[in-house]
Amino acid sequence: MIYFDNSATTPISEEVANAVISGMLSYGNPSSRYEAASKSKYLISSAREYVSQLLNCKPEEIYFTSCGTESDNLGMIGYCMANKDKGKHIITTQVEHSAVLNTCKYLEEQGFEVTYLDVNRKGMIDVDEYKQAFREDTLLVSIMAANNELGTVFPIKKLARIAHEHNVVFFSDCVQYTPHFKTDVQELGIDMLSLSGHKFFAPKGVGIFFKREGINILPIMHGGHQENNLRPGTENVPYIFAIGIAAYQLNEHYDEWGSQEKELGQYFREQLMKEDFGTLMNLNGYIKDNVPGIINVRFRGVEGRMLQTMLAEHGVCCSVGSACSSGEQKPSHVLKALKLSDKQANESIRFSLNYLNTKEEIDETIKILKSCISMLLMNE
Ligand code: PLP
């Protein structure tokens, strides 16, 4: 198998799998008061410490959740509900993950108003348009740091500074950014952010929410006192410890993993450009500062879903740039935001690499890609 779908999820590292096992063996409830409980409590506090080192914040500013989606909901709903007397306007973009877009929809139903910023053909927002979007009653900005389909990286530091000039809190979905780029919340000026464990070698079903001290939010679930009264429910000790170890490893290896991913991403793009696929090939939304390993590509006249299925039959795992909704293929909202037609959006597929991939896998994939495309074009 050749795995080029790391934006969908990553494999679990051996160290992280071992961390899950130690967390499982430590069965004491962290809220109890005896020896077995203090081991669980210790695993959680070590994880909090590692994550705070990853983000350069205080351990008390880290909250563990069940996933990136929950962290997005907690940050946005929790903040808007706690501060609704201060304003009702939210600024976001059209290309956010559904975890943010559908949370915006929910907040609209609760009486909030949302501006969805447009992007250009490369997937980038216009900073002047962003500046103009602020209103007297703007309460929150929620803009992702890196896009999951295109890998486009937004100028978060600048966007956060502008939000602060308007006294507005800046939330960022960093689920696809932090696995690739150092995320120092002090330097970037991020007030709240979300992360998902399974995008950086931790298990699925565990997430991180960061909130700067002093920012007031309400819980979105109601129950016990866990996670400083913000996220009730007995802690998932194995997965929390696992995400802590994954955060530690990521922090230790940023430069090494990052440069390997960069080299591989560049090599993949070069090999794609060199080839004649018998049809027009375009990279969707690629800019200089992209996440290096995310390659979203379109082959004219080749249906993305068919191509993905054929590649999978040859052992190559990648994603289509479209989401399937109730059995009907709907073009991706991100690709539509680039002003692609439905047909063009449906001709797109995404490869997402990480440092574990090799140039040999890329060479093999290009060969398979060529033969799949020529078969699909023949059958047209
Ligand atoms: N935000 C972004 C940008 C994502 O890519 C994803 C998952 O793909 C999420 C949020 C949701 O994360 P999770 O799968 O942990 O709920």
JSON list of N, CA, C and O and ligand atoms in Angstrom, two decimals, residues 7-8 67-70 72 97 99 144 146 148 173 175-176 196 198-199 206, ligand 1:
[
{"chain": "A", "resi": 7, "resn": "SER", "atom": "N", "xyz": [-3.78, 13.87, 5.26]},
{"chain": "A", "resi": 7, "resn": "SER", "atom": "CA", "xyz": [-4.66, 14.95, 5.74]},
{"chain": "A", "resi": 7, "resn": "SER", "atom": "C", "xyz": [-5.97, 14.36, 6.23]},
{"chain": "A", "resi": 7, "resn": "SER", "atom": "O", "xyz": [-6.68, 14.99, 7.02]},
{"chain": "A", "resi": 8, "resn": "ALA", "atom": "N", "xyz": [-6.31, 13.16, 5.76]},
{"chain": "A", "resi": 8, "resn": "ALA", "atom": "CA", "xyz": [-7.51, 12.49, 6.26]},
{"chain": "A", "resi": 8, "resn": "ALA", "atom": "C", "xyz": [-7.22, 11.92, 7.64]},
{"chain": "A", "resi": 8, "resn": "ALA", "atom": "O", "xyz": [-7.98, 12.10, 8.59]},
{"chain": "A", "resi": 67, "resn": "CYS", "atom": "N", "xyz": [-12.24, 15.54, 19.89]},
{"chain": "A", "resi": 67, "resn": "CYS", "atom": "CA", "xyz": [-11.79, 15.67, 18.49]},
{"chain": "A", "resi": 67, "resn": "CYS", "atom": "C", "xyz": [-11.66, 17.15, 18.11]},
{"chain": "A", "resi": 67, "resn": "CYS", "atom": "O", "xyz": [-12.05, 18.04, 18.88]},
{"chain": "A", "resi": 68, "resn": "GLY", "atom": "N", "xyz": [-11.15, 17.37, 16.90]},
{"chain": "A", "resi": 68, "resn": "GLY", "atom": "CA", "xyz": [-11.04, 18.74, 16.40]},
{"chain": "A", "resi": 68, "resn": "GLY", "atom": "C", "xyz": [-12.41, 19.39, 16.27]},
{"chain": "A", "resi": 68, "resn": "GLY", "atom": "O", "xyz": [-12.58, 20.57, 16.57]},
{"chain": "A", "resi": 69, "resn": "THR", "atom": "N", "xyz": [-13.39, 18.63, 15.84]},
{"chain": "A", "resi": 69, "resn": "THR", "atom": "CA", "xyz": [-14.74, 19.17, 15.66]},
{"chain": "A", "resi": 69, "resn": "THR", "atom": "C", "xyz": [-15.27, 19.70, 17.00]},
{"chain": "A", "resi": 69, "resn": "THR", "atom": "O", "xyz": [-15.84, 20.80, 17.06]},
{"chain": "A", "resi": 70, "resn": "GLU", "atom": "N", "xyz": [-15.09, 18.92, 18.05]},
{"chain": "A", "resi": 70, "resn": "GLU", "atom": "CA", "xyz": [-15.58, 19.37, 19.35]},
{"chain": "A", "resi": 70, "resn": "GLU", "atom": "C", "xyz": [-14.85, 20.65, 19.78]},
{"chain": "A", "resi": 70, "resn": "GLU", "atom": "O", "xyz": [-15.47, 21.59, 20.32]},
{"chain": "A", "resi": 72, "resn": "ASP", "atom": "N", "xyz": [-13.60, 22.96, 17.88]},
{"chain": "A", "resi": 72, "resn": "ASP", "atom": "CA", "xyz": [-14.15, 24.08, 17.10]},
{"chain": "A", "resi": 72, "resn": "ASP", "atom": "C", "xyz": [-15.48, 24.53, 17.70]},
{"chain": "A", "resi": 72, "resn": "ASP", "atom": "O", "xyz": [-15.73, 25.72, 17.87]},
{"chain": "A", "resi": 97, "resn": "HIS", "atom": "N", "xyz": [-13.43, 24.17, 7.32]},
{"chain": "A", "resi": 97, "resn": "HIS", "atom": "CA", "xyz": [-13.94, 22.80, 7.46]},
{"chain": "A", "resi": 97, "resn": "HIS", "atom": "C", "xyz": [-15.39, 22.86, 7.93]},
{"chain": "A", "resi": 97, "resn": "HIS", "atom": "O", "xyz": [-15.80, 23.83, 8.58]},
{"chain": "A", "resi": 99, "resn": "ALA", "atom": "N", "xyz": [-16.69, 21.57, 10.33]},
{"chain": "A", "resi": 99, "resn": "ALA", "atom": "CA", "xyz": [-16.77, 21.71, 11.79]},
{"chain": "A", "resi": 99, "resn": "ALA", "atom": "C", "xyz": [-16.95, 23.18, 12.17]},
{"chain": "A", "resi": 99, "resn": "ALA", "atom": "O", "xyz": [-17.62, 23.50, 13.15]},
{"chain": "A", "resi": 144, "resn": "MET", "atom": "N", "xyz": [-9.26, 29.46, 9.71]},
{"chain": "A", "resi": 144, "resn": "MET", "atom": "CA", "xyz": [-8.33, 28.33, 9.79]},
{"chain": "A", "resi": 144, "resn": "MET", "atom": "C", "xyz": [-6.92, 28.79, 9.42]},
{"chain": "A", "resi": 144, "resn": "MET", "atom": "O", "xyz": [-6.75, 29.74, 8.65]},
{"chain": "A", "resi": 146, "resn": "ALA", "atom": "N", "xyz": [-4.54, 26.59, 8.07]},
{"chain": "A", "resi": 146, "resn": "ALA", "atom": "CA", "xyz": [-4.21, 25.93, 6.80]},
{"chain": "A", "resi": 146, "resn": "ALA", "atom": "C", "xyz": [-5.43, 25.16, 6.33]},
{"chain": "A", "resi": 146, "resn": "ALA", "atom": "O", "xyz": [-6.11, 24.52, 7.14]},
{"chain": "A", "resi": 148, "resn": "ASN", "atom": "N", "xyz": [-7.57, 22.25, 4.65]},
{"chain": "A", "resi": 148, "resn": "ASN", "atom": "CA", "xyz": [-7.41, 20.80, 4.59]},
{"chain": "A", "resi": 148, "resn": "ASN", "atom": "C", "xyz": [-7.43, 20.24, 3.17]},
{"chain": "A", "resi": 148, "resn": "ASN", "atom": "O", "xyz": [-6.81, 19.22, 2.90]},
{"chain": "A", "resi": 173, "resn": "ASP", "atom": "N", "xyz": [-8.76, 27.39, 13.62]},
{"chain": "A", "resi": 173, "resn": "ASP", "atom": "CA", "xyz": [-8.75, 25.94, 13.47]},
{"chain": "A", "resi": 173, "resn": "ASP", "atom": "C", "xyz": [-7.36, 25.60, 12.91]},
{"chain": "A", "resi": 173, "resn": "ASP", "atom": "O", "xyz": [-7.05, 25.89, 11.75]},
{"chain": "A", "resi": 175, "resn": "VAL", "atom": "N", "xyz": [-6.02, 22.55, 12.88]},
{"chain": "A", "resi": 175, "resn": "VAL", "atom": "CA", "xyz": [-5.97, 21.09, 12.71]},
{"chain": "A", "resi": 175, "resn": "VAL", "atom": "C", "xyz": [-4.99, 20.68, 11.61]},
{"chain": "A", "resi": 175, "resn": "VAL", "atom": "O", "xyz": [-4.27, 19.69, 11.74]},
{"chain": "A", "resi": 176, "resn": "GLN", "atom": "N", "xyz": [-4.95, 21.44, 10.50]},
{"chain": "A", "resi": 176, "resn": "GLN", "atom": "CA", "xyz": [-4.08, 21.04, 9.39]},
{"chain": "A", "resi": 176, "resn": "GLN", "atom": "C", "xyz": [-2.80, 21.87, 9.33]},
{"chain": "A", "resi": 176, "resn": "GLN", "atom": "O", "xyz": [-1.99, 21.71, 8.42]},
{"chain": "A", "resi": 196, "resn": "SER", "atom": "N", "xyz": [-6.48, 18.36, 16.25]},
{"chain": "A", "resi": 196, "resn": "SER", "atom": "CA", "xyz": [-7.03, 17.01, 16.23]},
{"chain": "A", "resi": 196, "resn": "SER", "atom": "C", "xyz": [-5.87, 16.01, 16.27]},
{"chain": "A", "resi": 196, "resn": "SER", "atom": "O", "xyz": [-4.96, 16.07, 15.44]},
{"chain": "A", "resi": 198, "resn": "HIS", "atom": "N", "xyz": [-5.55, 12.86, 15.48]},
{"chain": "A", "resi": 198, "resn": "HIS", "atom": "CA", "xyz": [-5.27, 11.89, 14.41]},
{"chain": "A", "resi": 198, "resn": "HIS", "atom": "C", "xyz": [-4.64, 12.51, 13.17]},
{"chain": "A", "resi": 198, "resn": "HIS", "atom": "O", "xyz": [-4.38, 11.82, 12.18]},
{"chain": "A", "resi": 199, "resn": "LYS", "atom": "N", "xyz": [-4.36, 13.82, 13.22]},
{"chain": "A", "resi": 199, "resn": "LYS", "atom": "CA", "xyz": [-3.63, 14.44, 12.11]},
{"chain": "A", "resi": 199, "resn": "LYS", "atom": "C", "xyz": [-2.13, 14.49, 12.42]},
{"chain": "A", "resi": 199, "resn": "LYS", "atom": "O", "xyz": [-1.34, 14.94, 11.60]},
{"chain": "A", "resi": 206, "resn": "VAL", "atom": "N", "xyz": [-9.52, 12.13, 19.85]},
{"chain": "A", "resi": 206, "resn": "VAL", "atom": "CA", "xyz": [-8.99, 12.99, 20.90]},
{"chain": "A", "resi": 206, "resn": "VAL", "atom": "C", "xyz": [-8.56, 14.32, 20.26]},
{"chain": "A", "resi": 206, "resn": "VAL", "atom": "O", "xyz": [-8.00, 14.33, 19.16]},
{"chain": "B", "resi": 1, "resn": "PLP", "atom": "N1", "xyz": [-10.77, 21.05, 10.98]},
{"chain": "B", "resi": 1, "resn": "PLP", "atom": "C1", "xyz": [-10.06, 20.67, 9.92]},
{"chain": "B", "resi": 1, "resn": "PLP", "atom": "C2", "xyz": [-9.35, 21.72, 9.11]},
{"chain": "B", "resi": 1, "resn": "PLP", "atom": "C3", "xyz": [-9.98, 19.33, 9.55]},
{"chain": "B", "resi": 1, "resn": "PLP", "atom": "O1", "xyz": [-9.27, 18.97, 8.47]},
{"chain": "B", "resi": 1, "resn": "PLP", "atom": "C4", "xyz": [-10.67, 18.37, 10.33]},
{"chain": "B", "resi": 1, "resn": "PLP", "atom": "C5", "xyz": [-10.65, 16.95, 9.96]},
{"chain": "B", "resi": 1, "resn": "PLP", "atom": "O2", "xyz": [-10.37, 16.57, 8.85]},
{"chain": "B", "resi": 1, "resn": "PLP", "atom": "C6", "xyz": [-11.39, 18.81, 11.46]},
{"chain": "B", "resi": 1, "resn": "PLP", "atom": "C7", "xyz": [-11.43, 20.16, 11.74]},
{"chain": "B", "resi": 1, "resn": "PLP", "atom": "C8", "xyz": [-12.14, 17.85, 12.32]},
{"chain": "B", "resi": 1, "resn": "PLP", "atom": "O3", "xyz": [-11.27, 17.10, 13.14]},
{"chain": "B", "resi": 1, "resn": "PLP", "atom": "P1", "xyz": [-11.80, 15.73, 13.78]},
{"chain": "B", "resi": 1, "resn": "PLP", "atom": "O4", "xyz": [-11.79, 14.71, 12.72]},
{"chain": "B", "resi": 1, "resn": "PLP", "atom": "O5", "xyz": [-10.84, 15.42, 14.89]},
{"chain": "B", "resi": 1, "resn": "PLP", "atom": "O6", "xyz": [-13.15, 16.01, 14.31]}
]
